[in-house]
XYZ file of C-alpha atoms in Angstrom:
479
model
C -25.108 4.663 2.494
C -25.904 7.986 4.716
C -24.275 11.120 4.490
C -21.176 11.109 6.747
C -21.001 14.055 9.210
C -17.856 12.374 10.783
C -14.383 11.773 10.361
C -13.356 9.080 7.599
C -9.477 8.794 8.072
C -8.099 9.840 5.133
C -10.301 7.459 2.939
C -13.662 9.654 3.034
C -15.680 12.002 0.998
C -17.184 15.124 1.952
C -20.664 15.691 3.615
C -23.773 16.038 1.556
C -25.510 19.256 2.254
C -28.499 18.155 0.144
C -27.996 21.308 -2.118
C -25.497 20.438 -4.751
C -24.524 24.217 -4.817
C -24.459 24.356 -1.383
C -22.241 21.408 -1.069
C -19.509 22.717 -3.037
C -19.406 26.234 -1.565
C -19.414 25.482 2.271
C -17.182 23.556 4.221
C -18.483 20.330 6.287
C -17.132 18.961 9.428
C -16.256 15.442 8.461
C -13.927 12.682 9.301
C -11.333 12.936 6.875
C -10.716 16.201 6.100
C -13.861 18.222 6.149
C -13.013 21.248 6.981
C -15.697 23.503 8.440
C -13.878 26.807 8.074
C -10.637 27.621 6.479
C -9.834 30.498 8.751
C -12.366 32.852 9.366
C -14.023 33.284 12.792
C -15.644 30.287 14.121
C -19.046 31.672 13.725
C -19.083 32.129 9.845
C -18.916 29.435 7.253
C -16.219 29.754 4.813
C -15.966 28.725 1.365
C -14.921 24.908 1.122
C -11.428 24.098 0.560
C -11.711 21.511 -2.623
C -8.017 20.914 -2.683
C -8.520 18.378 0.110
C -10.720 16.049 -1.937
C -8.437 16.577 -5.049
C -5.389 15.469 -2.852
C -7.215 12.540 -1.356
C -8.493 11.406 -4.925
C -5.264 12.033 -6.275
C -3.578 9.500 -3.656
C -5.999 6.655 -4.408
C -5.468 7.368 -8.086
C -1.859 6.458 -7.684
C -2.462 3.535 -5.349
C -4.365 2.053 -8.422
C -1.918 3.307 -10.957
C 1.080 1.828 -9.111
C -0.605 -1.257 -8.028
C -1.826 -2.669 -11.228
C 0.787 -1.029 -13.503
C 3.595 -1.217 -11.357
C 4.344 -4.621 -12.380
C 4.722 -3.697 -16.155
C 6.585 -0.102 -15.510
C 8.963 -0.924 -12.564
C 10.283 2.741 -12.443
C 6.819 3.517 -10.845
C 6.514 0.565 -8.277
C 7.971 0.497 -5.015
C 11.924 0.852 -4.573
C 12.990 -2.540 -3.793
C 14.938 -1.164 -0.624
C 16.571 2.500 -0.631
C 15.454 5.068 -2.752
C 11.795 6.685 -3.539
C 9.446 6.176 -6.154
C 6.066 7.191 -7.556
C 4.450 4.200 -5.469
C 6.506 5.127 -2.255
C 4.375 8.518 -1.945
C 1.077 6.783 -1.478
C 0.946 5.976 2.074
C 2.543 8.903 3.329
C 0.180 11.196 1.294
C -2.539 9.346 3.049
C -1.434 9.968 6.033
C -0.734 13.831 5.518
C -4.377 13.899 4.447
C -5.553 12.146 7.360
C -3.505 14.527 9.546
C -5.187 17.717 7.885
C -8.413 15.957 8.337
C -8.213 15.550 12.092
C -7.217 19.213 12.690
C -10.143 20.254 10.690
C -12.640 17.575 12.160
C -11.642 18.381 15.765
C -11.294 22.106 15.761
C -13.888 22.208 18.508
C -14.669 19.362 20.900
C -17.704 19.838 22.791
C -17.463 16.709 24.772
C -14.213 14.653 24.881
C -15.718 11.318 25.741
C -17.868 11.336 22.878
C -14.991 12.465 20.484
C -12.762 9.712 22.078
C -15.478 7.091 21.713
C -15.702 8.106 17.897
C -11.987 7.852 17.266
C -11.863 4.457 19.060
C -14.949 3.270 17.032
C -13.451 4.528 13.553
C -10.086 2.931 14.681
C -11.559 -0.453 15.221
C -13.525 -0.264 11.970
C -10.313 0.541 9.952
C -8.547 -2.379 11.476
C -11.401 -4.828 10.901
C -11.261 -3.937 7.102
C -7.529 -3.553 6.948
C -7.460 -7.410 8.208
C -10.102 -8.396 5.969
C -8.781 -6.949 2.650
C -5.127 -7.485 3.337
C -5.039 -10.357 5.876
C -5.260 -13.212 3.495
C -8.917 -13.761 3.613
C -9.635 -11.727 0.310
C -8.015 -13.525 -2.943
C -9.447 -10.618 -5.111
C -9.466 -10.068 -8.192
C -7.513 -13.072 -9.695
C -8.426 -16.100 -7.301
C -11.991 -17.259 -6.920
C -11.542 -18.155 -3.266
C -11.919 -16.770 0.043
C -10.365 -17.668 3.483
C -7.186 -17.883 5.669
C -5.395 -20.097 7.307
C -5.043 -18.328 10.975
C -1.416 -19.540 11.641
C -0.639 -17.547 8.390
C -2.811 -14.371 8.977
C -1.033 -11.376 8.176
C -2.177 -8.677 10.888
C -0.864 -5.695 9.474
C -1.618 -3.746 6.500
C -2.366 -0.093 5.026
C -5.634 0.507 6.939
C -4.046 -0.844 10.151
C -1.235 1.571 9.765
C -4.053 4.312 8.879
C -5.821 3.175 11.962
C -2.768 3.628 14.295
C -1.596 6.968 13.211
C -4.982 8.112 13.272
C -5.691 7.267 16.698
C -2.655 8.643 18.203
C -2.811 12.176 16.349
C -6.471 12.282 16.990
C -6.161 11.585 20.856
C -3.368 14.010 21.191
C -5.592 16.605 19.662
C -8.495 15.943 21.621
C -6.869 15.827 24.994
C -5.158 19.007 24.259
C -7.824 21.233 23.414
C -7.604 23.209 26.326
C -4.120 24.073 25.664
C -4.665 25.806 22.405
C -4.453 29.499 21.342
C -7.442 30.595 19.431
C -5.159 33.623 18.503
C -1.569 32.922 17.586
C 1.083 35.303 18.719
C 3.270 37.131 16.095
C 6.077 35.412 14.475
C 6.614 32.600 11.531
C 6.683 29.648 14.323
C 4.069 30.713 16.658
C 1.979 28.113 15.038
C 4.663 25.434 16.222
C 4.375 26.706 19.816
C 0.873 26.829 19.798
C 0.477 23.194 18.993
C 3.725 22.204 20.832
C 1.780 19.133 22.247
C 1.223 17.565 19.114
C 4.955 18.366 17.985
C 5.893 16.591 21.362
C 4.072 13.593 20.556
C 5.886 13.132 16.912
C 8.985 13.823 18.718
C 8.530 10.898 20.847
C 7.429 8.603 18.016
C 10.772 9.795 16.332
C 12.662 9.068 19.516
C 11.273 5.588 20.053
C 11.798 4.771 16.459
C 15.414 5.923 16.136
C 16.539 4.408 19.604
C 14.932 1.215 18.612
C 16.261 1.107 15.089
C 19.935 1.833 16.029
C 20.130 0.409 19.703
C 18.016 -2.810 19.523
C 20.214 -6.091 19.132
C 18.993 -8.202 16.143
C 20.207 -11.994 16.667
C 19.975 -14.552 13.798
C 16.586 -15.611 12.778
C 15.109 -18.753 10.861
C 11.761 -19.257 8.684
C 9.946 -21.788 6.781
C 9.287 -20.781 3.227
C 5.907 -22.469 2.933
C 6.263 -22.694 -0.958
C 9.345 -24.553 -0.946
C 8.749 -26.178 2.629
C 12.230 -25.329 3.050
C 13.867 -23.793 6.375
C 16.177 -21.044 6.232
C 18.431 -19.316 8.723
C 19.778 -15.514 8.500
C 22.813 -14.786 10.451
C 22.729 -11.438 12.285
C 24.168 -10.588 15.706
C 24.599 -7.051 15.214
C 22.875 -3.426 16.005
C 22.062 -0.490 13.851
C 21.892 -2.420 10.466
C 19.753 -0.569 7.742
C 19.694 -3.336 5.242
C 17.193 -6.089 4.684
C 18.460 -8.994 6.700
C 18.943 -7.383 10.025
C 17.125 -4.448 10.624
C 15.281 -3.867 13.736
C 12.211 -2.782 11.869
C 11.751 -6.522 10.930
C 12.969 -8.036 14.031
C 10.378 -6.172 16.270
C 7.614 -7.657 13.762
C 9.143 -11.264 13.818
C 9.139 -10.721 17.641
C 5.777 -9.070 18.047
C 3.453 -10.993 15.323
C 5.504 -13.956 14.535
C 7.391 -14.655 11.451
C 4.412 -16.481 9.641
C 2.416 -13.536 10.231
C 4.471 -10.948 7.972
C 3.901 -10.192 4.330
C 5.345 -12.799 2.292
C 6.186 -10.988 -0.762
C 8.359 -8.228 0.210
C 9.928 -5.763 -2.407
C 13.329 -6.744 -1.514
C 13.011 -9.479 -3.966
C 13.278 -7.361 -6.646
C 16.910 -6.550 -5.694
C 20.080 -7.771 -7.919
C 20.893 -9.799 -4.978
C 17.785 -11.734 -5.255
C 16.752 -11.833 -8.820
C 18.323 -11.587 -12.440
C 14.968 -9.937 -13.439
C 15.796 -6.929 -10.946
C 14.336 -4.196 -10.844
C 11.125 -6.327 -11.898
C 9.810 -9.520 -10.327
C 11.142 -12.909 -11.270
C 12.393 -16.188 -9.981
C 15.239 -15.967 -7.202
C 18.573 -16.762 -7.907
C 19.900 -20.162 -7.133
C 22.366 -18.446 -4.886
C 20.458 -15.697 -3.437
C 21.025 -15.094 0.387
C 18.431 -16.592 2.795
C 16.845 -13.406 3.561
C 15.624 -12.982 -0.224
C 13.324 -16.219 0.694
C 11.966 -14.663 3.789
C 9.010 -12.474 4.732
C 9.022 -8.935 5.576
C 6.033 -6.655 6.844
C 6.306 -3.168 5.226
C 3.268 -1.747 7.476
C 4.878 -3.110 10.580
C 4.920 -2.000 14.300
C 7.962 -0.045 14.591
C 7.657 1.638 11.053
C 4.114 2.717 12.237
C 5.630 4.513 14.874
C 7.914 6.405 12.597
C 4.896 7.011 10.391
C 2.766 8.773 13.217
C 5.482 11.838 12.115
C 3.566 11.947 8.529
C 0.132 12.226 10.558
C 1.685 14.995 12.459
C 3.291 16.881 9.526
C -0.493 16.482 8.106
C -2.007 18.062 11.125
C 0.296 20.908 11.283
C -1.048 21.758 7.604
C -4.214 21.679 8.999
C -3.774 24.151 11.993
C -2.216 26.612 9.173
C -5.365 26.719 7.166
C -7.158 27.182 10.290
C -5.338 29.876 11.834
C -4.288 31.618 8.811
C -6.983 34.020 6.561
C -4.686 35.172 3.884
C -3.539 32.652 0.996
C -0.184 34.530 0.976
C 0.356 33.559 4.595
C -0.892 29.854 4.204
C 1.529 29.283 1.520
C 4.286 30.833 3.185
C 3.721 28.437 6.114
C 3.226 25.412 3.868
C 5.861 25.845 1.556
C 8.661 26.825 3.819
C 7.689 23.658 5.890
C 7.884 21.519 2.775
C 11.237 22.939 1.314
C 12.932 22.547 4.974
C 11.637 18.939 5.248
C 13.365 18.182 1.725
C 16.366 19.667 2.458
C 16.819 17.688 5.621
C 15.619 14.602 3.792
C 18.187 14.983 0.785
C 21.166 15.894 3.384
C 20.425 12.672 5.180
C 20.133 10.337 2.186
C 22.879 11.632 0.140
C 25.242 11.538 3.047
C 24.168 7.964 3.618
C 23.417 8.895 7.095
C 19.684 7.787 6.805
C 19.047 6.470 3.393
C 15.361 7.159 2.257
C 13.371 3.649 2.786
C 9.676 2.850 2.719
C 10.181 -0.333 4.059
C 11.986 1.030 7.109
C 9.808 4.342 7.139
C 13.024 5.968 7.796
C 13.394 9.673 8.939
C 14.577 10.902 5.596
C 11.783 9.186 3.885
C 9.346 10.895 6.223
C 10.748 14.264 5.517
C 11.244 13.851 1.956
C 7.530 12.468 1.585
C 5.946 14.957 3.851
C 8.072 17.681 2.017
C 6.527 16.486 -1.216
C 2.954 16.153 -0.055
C 3.236 19.849 1.325
C 4.333 20.994 -2.169
C 1.862 19.180 -4.115
C -1.096 20.586 -1.985
C 0.210 23.960 -2.067
C 0.349 23.535 -5.927
C -3.358 22.276 -6.005
C -4.371 24.966 -3.416
C -3.181 27.606 -6.046
C -4.580 26.119 -8.935
C -8.134 25.186 -7.441
C -8.763 27.027 -4.621
C -6.990 30.384 -5.464
C -7.230 30.650 -9.303
C -10.302 28.397 -9.564
C -9.325 25.694 -12.055
C -11.592 23.324 -10.559
C -12.960 21.638 -13.702
C -9.522 19.993 -14.772
C -9.560 17.840 -11.478
C -12.971 17.465 -10.626
C -12.679 13.519 -11.328
C -10.061 13.673 -8.465
C -12.415 15.415 -6.366
C -14.985 12.876 -6.832
C -12.969 10.164 -6.344
C -11.525 11.993 -3.209
C -15.116 12.098 -1.787
C -15.728 8.546 -2.121
C -12.165 7.545 -1.304
C -12.991 4.531 1.118
C -15.342 2.959 -1.741
C -12.750 3.134 -4.527
C -10.160 2.130 -2.502
C -12.076 -1.166 -1.621
C -13.516 -1.597 -4.960
C -10.543 -0.669 -7.051
C -7.424 -0.603 -5.350
C -8.206 -3.954 -3.363
C -9.547 -5.527 -6.489
C -12.925 -6.511 -4.915
C -15.316 -5.378 -7.761
C -13.086 -6.992 -10.459
C -13.370 -10.216 -8.281
C -16.966 -10.142 -8.367
C -16.841 -9.841 -11.957
C -14.324 -12.259 -12.588
C -17.124 -14.775 -10.543
C -19.166 -14.523 -13.540
C -17.120 -16.722 -16.032
C -17.871 -18.617 -19.245
C -16.567 -22.275 -19.052
C -13.448 -21.312 -17.485
C -12.632 -18.963 -14.826
C -9.735 -17.543 -17.051
C -12.682 -16.447 -19.468
C -14.167 -13.307 -18.058
C -15.454 -10.021 -19.099
C -12.294 -8.391 -16.980
C -9.737 -10.654 -18.980
C -11.409 -10.473 -22.095
C -11.351 -6.336 -22.110
C -7.754 -6.500 -21.162
C -6.673 -8.943 -23.973
C -9.069 -7.629 -26.817
C -9.596 -4.230 -26.080
C -6.259 -3.098 -24.906
C -3.443 -5.623 -25.197
C -4.369 -6.824 -28.941
C -5.473 -3.352 -30.101
C -2.109 -1.602 -28.893
C -0.017 -5.127 -29.615
C 1.691 -4.551 -26.320
C 1.222 -6.001 -23.116
C 2.816 -3.184 -21.319
C 1.023 -0.220 -22.907
C -2.304 -2.260 -22.708
C -2.107 -2.763 -19.051
C -1.445 0.951 -18.277
C -4.344 2.010 -20.648
C -6.665 -0.635 -19.017
C -5.529 0.939 -15.608
C -6.382 4.487 -16.891
C -9.567 3.745 -18.380
C -11.219 0.860 -17.222
C -10.226 1.406 -13.325
C -9.591 5.075 -12.800
C -11.447 6.593 -15.325
C -14.602 4.231 -14.662
C -14.468 5.001 -10.838
C -14.255 8.533 -11.402
C -17.610 8.179 -13.481
C -18.940 6.079 -10.804
C -17.834 8.594 -8.134
C -19.281 11.543 -9.919
C -22.785 9.809 -10.380
C -22.966 8.700 -6.405
C -21.645 12.428 -5.622
C -24.766 13.669 -7.516
C -27.181 11.193 -5.677
C -25.533 12.170 -2.305
C -24.209 8.602 -1.772
C -21.008 8.184 0.182
C -19.610 5.375 2.236
C -18.483 6.448 5.455
C -16.935 4.216 8.287
């Protein structure tokens, strides 16, 4: 694995400069967020912004935590429908840092053709890994098998959504380079007018999403539950519905991908209408509505169009980092933007105009998570890059530098699946299961507490150490 000098979509590390001290003090121009300069004249290199790696690392850590401990602690798992819990911040945080990375990596575009070629190349790589990891081919870590029935393959997923958002936002940034202002006009909103084409792209995605969501007619639909080998029919015949059964987001995915190619375990199955175990997973009620048995794609086409706004918010924060030299000016821009987004989200949600909903990627959800990302990033920036409190967050920085590796190996369970392949007498008797049972569950006499501690120490801490060692060796996984 070589040192990346190109952008790695929100799941990357920073460029290794060969000199450990230099690598930590200078900004590299790398795919994902490698900012080459914070805001100083382009001919000078400025201090590297460590917060970018820390924020990316935090996002990966959150994903591992909620994916592996969310079942034991439903409070941190995805909201079954409306609302926003800890797990619901992961995707928009990824897209936020992808947007910042694009702004910094495409500050200068010497040749548009080369930039476009790289953008499409990385997009295709992300799509490939996304389908491979979440399309059904990989059964890690629990099942020692691989392969997928092409009639049931899942085409959408986390990396696929990142790929779409990255491609659109990066192309807009590339083709509007001649329209950029190197020196901003006075005024708080000059940064918005300077990058009006990026905001126009975000506004177009907003219009497409809103018009389709509220104007598209959703007919009745049916599906076969392959576990039960039973056909269900959901009665709709309406427009503008924001519930699980008859929303336009699901209809678009059923029409484009086909009902058999959607995610088979939607979060809505943890609703009280579907299971007595709510908010945890459990057997469905005997009288559960037909839609409780059906599939739904949380990373589908229409919701991914809405997700472009998350990338647009992120690229705005990157533009602020580039153009404003003083920390106070940066924070003024970042915090005011974040607070404004949070206010919009709270008003829309609590008036029931547009509830926060991760599955639909609603506009209020975009605003709320975008505002939260802005505040978290600003807080890290104060602590790490202004006050110098870097050491307590070093484990996040290491993970952020090798985020793609940790995402694949830990969040997608590939490393655990590899270890489980070496079992003794029975596939249930592996080193992973032994550690879970004897080191954590039995010691703490609680499966819930043991699960949480296993995730913290055997996954997050372990991969932080691995990432730190790889960083010292100058090894990174780039796309």
